């Protein structure tokens, strides 16, 4: 999938998780805005194994950093696209956020969950491509949705551009429209 699709899928997943909560979380505006940005980063994070991916475009000096990190994590769609990689990234992110909590006044638990929701959405959407994802790395089996490669889509192809992206936009529009009151309550809690 392309970076734009991963960003949109990550936001859609965050939107669904927010709406599935029984109570609206008591968070600040700063936490909400940071969580949305963190979710977008999480949606691109598994691609740290590709020095030319969109995530490196969002970081100052990312091109150099990407070339340093890529050899450490292996080829594209290997450890960073697995359950093991997700646990490692989640653990390292937890350490980083604990350190950052000393000087940023946002709820780091919300930020951690936002990143991980984006990360998981990335793995799901990449599973829909012809290449699939090695969920059980280091076992060299790639899993895909649907299970037959011939039925999966090509990254950046027609299905992604004209069905998946518009579909995600429509899903978000529907979720926001049909749950408008929940968003109003959340926004009112900031003031």
Short mmCIF file of C-alpha atoms in Angstrom, two decimals:
data_model
loop_
_atom_site.label_atom_id
_atom_site.label_comp_id
_atom_site.label_asym_id
_atom_site.label_seq_id
_atom_site.Cartn_x
_atom_site.Cartn_y
_atom_site.Cartn_z
CA UNK A 1 0.00 0.00 0.00
CA UNK A 2 1.05 3.57 -0.50
CA UNK A 3 1.76 5.96 2.37
CA UNK A 4 -1.46 7.88 1.77
CA UNK A 5 -3.49 4.68 2.07
CA UNK A 6 -1.66 3.68 5.25
CA UNK A 7 -2.33 7.12 6.80
CA UNK A 8 -6.02 6.89 5.93
CA UNK A 9 -6.30 3.29 7.17
CA UNK A 10 -4.56 4.24 10.44
CA UNK A 11 -6.97 7.14 11.00
CA UNK A 12 -9.94 4.90 10.17
CA UNK A 13 -8.75 2.30 12.70
CA UNK A 14 -8.27 5.02 15.35
CA UNK A 15 -11.73 6.36 14.59
CA UNK A 16 -13.27 2.88 14.99
CA UNK A 17 -11.45 2.25 18.27
CA UNK A 18 -12.49 5.66 19.64
CA UNK A 19 -16.12 5.00 18.76
CA UNK A 20 -16.02 1.51 20.28
CA UNK A 21 -15.08 2.89 23.72
CA UNK A 22 -17.94 2.78 26.19
CA UNK A 23 -17.12 6.24 27.55
CA UNK A 24 -15.53 9.20 25.84
CA UNK A 25 -11.97 9.55 27.15
CA UNK A 26 -11.11 12.59 29.22
CA UNK A 27 -8.17 13.91 27.23
CA UNK A 28 -6.78 17.33 26.47
CA UNK A 29 -6.74 18.96 23.06
CA UNK A 30 -2.94 18.61 23.02
CA UNK A 31 -3.22 14.88 23.68
CA UNK A 32 -5.84 14.45 20.96
CA UNK A 33 -3.83 16.32 18.32
CA UNK A 34 -0.63 14.49 19.30
CA UNK A 35 -2.49 11.17 19.20
CA UNK A 36 -3.73 11.80 15.67
CA UNK A 37 -0.21 12.68 14.51
CA UNK A 38 1.23 9.68 16.36
CA UNK A 39 -1.37 7.47 14.73
CA UNK A 40 -0.25 8.63 11.28
CA UNK A 41 3.37 7.88 12.20
CA UNK A 42 2.30 4.46 13.48
CA UNK A 43 0.55 3.83 10.17
CA UNK A 44 3.89 4.25 8.39
CA UNK A 45 6.20 2.83 11.08
CA UNK A 46 6.49 -0.76 9.77
CA UNK A 47 8.11 0.70 6.65
CA UNK A 48 11.24 1.74 8.58
CA UNK A 49 12.79 -1.22 6.75
CA UNK A 50 12.60 0.69 3.45
CA UNK A 51 14.99 3.65 3.16
CA UNK A 52 12.77 5.29 0.52
CA UNK A 53 9.45 4.96 2.37
CA UNK A 54 7.18 7.88 3.22
CA UNK A 55 8.01 7.72 6.93
CA UNK A 56 11.56 8.93 6.26
CA UNK A 57 10.20 11.94 4.34
CA UNK A 58 8.52 13.12 7.57
CA UNK A 59 11.76 13.14 9.61
CA UNK A 60 14.49 15.76 9.29
CA UNK A 61 17.51 13.92 7.88
CA UNK A 62 15.26 10.91 7.26
CA UNK A 63 16.99 9.87 4.05
CA UNK A 64 20.28 9.37 5.90
CA UNK A 65 18.61 7.80 8.94
CA UNK A 66 16.64 5.42 6.69
CA UNK A 67 19.84 4.23 5.03
CA UNK A 68 21.36 3.54 8.45
CA UNK A 69 18.33 1.71 9.89
CA UNK A 70 17.40 -0.35 6.82
CA UNK A 71 20.36 -2.77 7.10
CA UNK A 72 19.66 -3.24 10.83
CA UNK A 73 16.09 -4.45 10.32
CA UNK A 74 16.60 -6.47 7.15
CA UNK A 75 14.75 -6.53 3.88
CA UNK A 76 11.39 -4.85 3.28
CA UNK A 77 8.41 -6.62 4.83
CA UNK A 78 10.36 -8.81 7.19
CA UNK A 79 10.69 -8.30 10.99
CA UNK A 80 9.04 -4.88 11.09
CA UNK A 81 5.97 -6.39 9.41
CA UNK A 82 5.53 -9.17 11.98
CA UNK A 83 4.03 -9.72 15.40
CA UNK A 84 7.56 -9.96 16.81
CA UNK A 85 8.45 -6.60 15.23
CA UNK A 86 5.26 -5.06 16.57
CA UNK A 87 6.15 -6.18 20.12
CA UNK A 88 9.73 -4.90 19.80
CA UNK A 89 8.56 -1.52 18.44
CA UNK A 90 5.86 -1.34 21.13
CA UNK A 91 8.41 -1.98 23.88
CA UNK A 92 10.93 0.55 22.51
CA UNK A 93 8.14 3.08 22.01
CA UNK A 94 7.04 2.60 25.61
CA UNK A 95 10.59 3.38 26.80
CA UNK A 96 10.79 6.45 24.55
CA UNK A 97 7.41 7.78 25.67
CA UNK A 98 8.28 7.25 29.35
CA UNK A 99 11.35 9.43 28.80
CA UNK A 100 9.39 12.01 26.77
CA UNK A 101 6.70 12.20 29.48
CA UNK A 102 9.16 14.13 31.62
CA UNK A 103 8.88 17.18 29.35
CA UNK A 104 5.70 16.73 27.25
CA UNK A 105 2.37 17.26 28.96
CA UNK A 106 0.26 14.76 27.05
CA UNK A 107 -1.17 11.38 28.07
CA UNK A 108 1.52 8.98 26.83
CA UNK A 109 -0.76 5.94 27.20
CA UNK A 110 -3.11 7.45 24.61
CA UNK A 111 -0.13 8.23 22.36
CA UNK A 112 1.23 4.67 22.68
CA UNK A 113 -2.13 3.15 21.79
CA UNK A 114 -2.55 5.56 18.86
CA UNK A 115 0.81 4.54 17.39
CA UNK A 116 0.13 0.84 17.88
CA UNK A 117 -3.35 1.07 16.30
CA UNK A 118 -1.72 2.70 13.28
CA UNK A 119 1.02 0.04 13.24
CA UNK A 120 -1.52 -2.80 13.31
CA UNK A 121 -3.60 -1.18 10.55
CA UNK A 122 -0.46 -1.04 8.39
CA UNK A 123 0.07 -4.77 8.79
CA UNK A 124 -3.57 -5.53 7.96
CA UNK A 125 -3.55 -3.37 4.82
CA UNK A 126 -0.21 -4.77 3.63
CA UNK A 127 -1.70 -8.25 4.08
CA UNK A 128 -4.16 -7.36 1.32
CA UNK A 129 -1.37 -6.88 -1.22
CA UNK A 130 0.12 -9.57 -3.46
CA UNK A 131 3.31 -9.71 -1.35
CA UNK A 132 1.48 -10.46 1.91
CA UNK A 133 3.09 -10.11 5.35
CA UNK A 134 5.28 -12.51 7.39
CA UNK A 135 3.13 -12.22 10.53
CA UNK A 136 5.02 -15.08 12.24
CA UNK A 137 8.57 -13.97 11.38
CA UNK A 138 11.13 -15.65 11.57
CA UNK A 139 8.92 -18.38 10.07
CA UNK A 140 9.21 -17.53 6.36
CA UNK A 141 5.51 -17.80 5.50
CA UNK A 142 3.71 -14.73 4.18
CA UNK A 143 0.04 -14.39 5.01
CA UNK A 144 -2.46 -12.46 2.97
CA UNK A 145 -6.09 -11.43 2.87
CA UNK A 146 -7.63 -13.20 0.99
CA UNK A 147 -5.38 -16.27 1.29
CA UNK A 148 -4.93 -16.64 -2.46
CA UNK A 149 -2.32 -14.28 -3.92
CA UNK A 150 -4.15 -14.03 -7.24
CA UNK A 151 -7.10 -12.38 -5.46
CA UNK A 152 -5.00 -9.76 -3.66
CA UNK A 153 -4.28 -6.27 -4.96
CA UNK A 154 -1.17 -4.66 -6.36
CA UNK A 155 0.39 -1.86 -4.30
CA UNK A 156 -0.57 1.49 -5.86
CA UNK A 157 -2.83 -0.26 -8.35
CA UNK A 158 -6.36 0.40 -9.53
CA UNK A 159 -8.10 -1.31 -6.60
CA UNK A 160 -6.10 0.64 -4.02
CA UNK A 161 -6.56 4.00 -5.74
CA UNK A 162 -10.18 3.71 -6.81
CA UNK A 163 -11.78 1.34 -4.30
CA UNK A 164 -9.77 1.21 -1.05
CA UNK A 165 -8.95 4.94 -0.69
CA UNK A 166 -12.47 6.19 -1.56
CA UNK A 167 -13.91 3.41 0.61
CA UNK A 168 -11.86 4.51 3.62
CA UNK A 169 -12.91 8.12 3.07
CA UNK A 170 -16.57 7.08 2.93
CA UNK A 171 -16.21 4.93 6.07
CA UNK A 172 -14.70 7.88 7.98
CA UNK A 173 -17.39 10.21 6.70
CA UNK A 174 -20.09 7.78 7.77
CA UNK A 175 -18.52 7.19 11.20
CA UNK A 176 -18.21 10.91 11.87
CA UNK A 177 -21.71 11.69 10.56
CA UNK A 178 -23.46 8.86 12.42
CA UNK A 179 -21.59 9.51 15.68
CA UNK A 180 -21.59 13.28 15.55
CA UNK A 181 -22.73 13.62 19.17
CA UNK A 182 -19.70 11.71 20.46
CA UNK A 183 -17.36 14.09 18.64
CA UNK A 184 -19.25 17.12 19.91
CA UNK A 185 -18.93 15.86 23.50
CA UNK A 186 -15.20 15.27 22.97
CA UNK A 187 -14.65 18.76 21.56
CA UNK A 188 -16.73 20.39 24.32
CA UNK A 189 -14.54 18.67 26.91
CA UNK A 190 -11.58 20.77 25.70
CA UNK A 191 -13.25 24.03 26.76
#
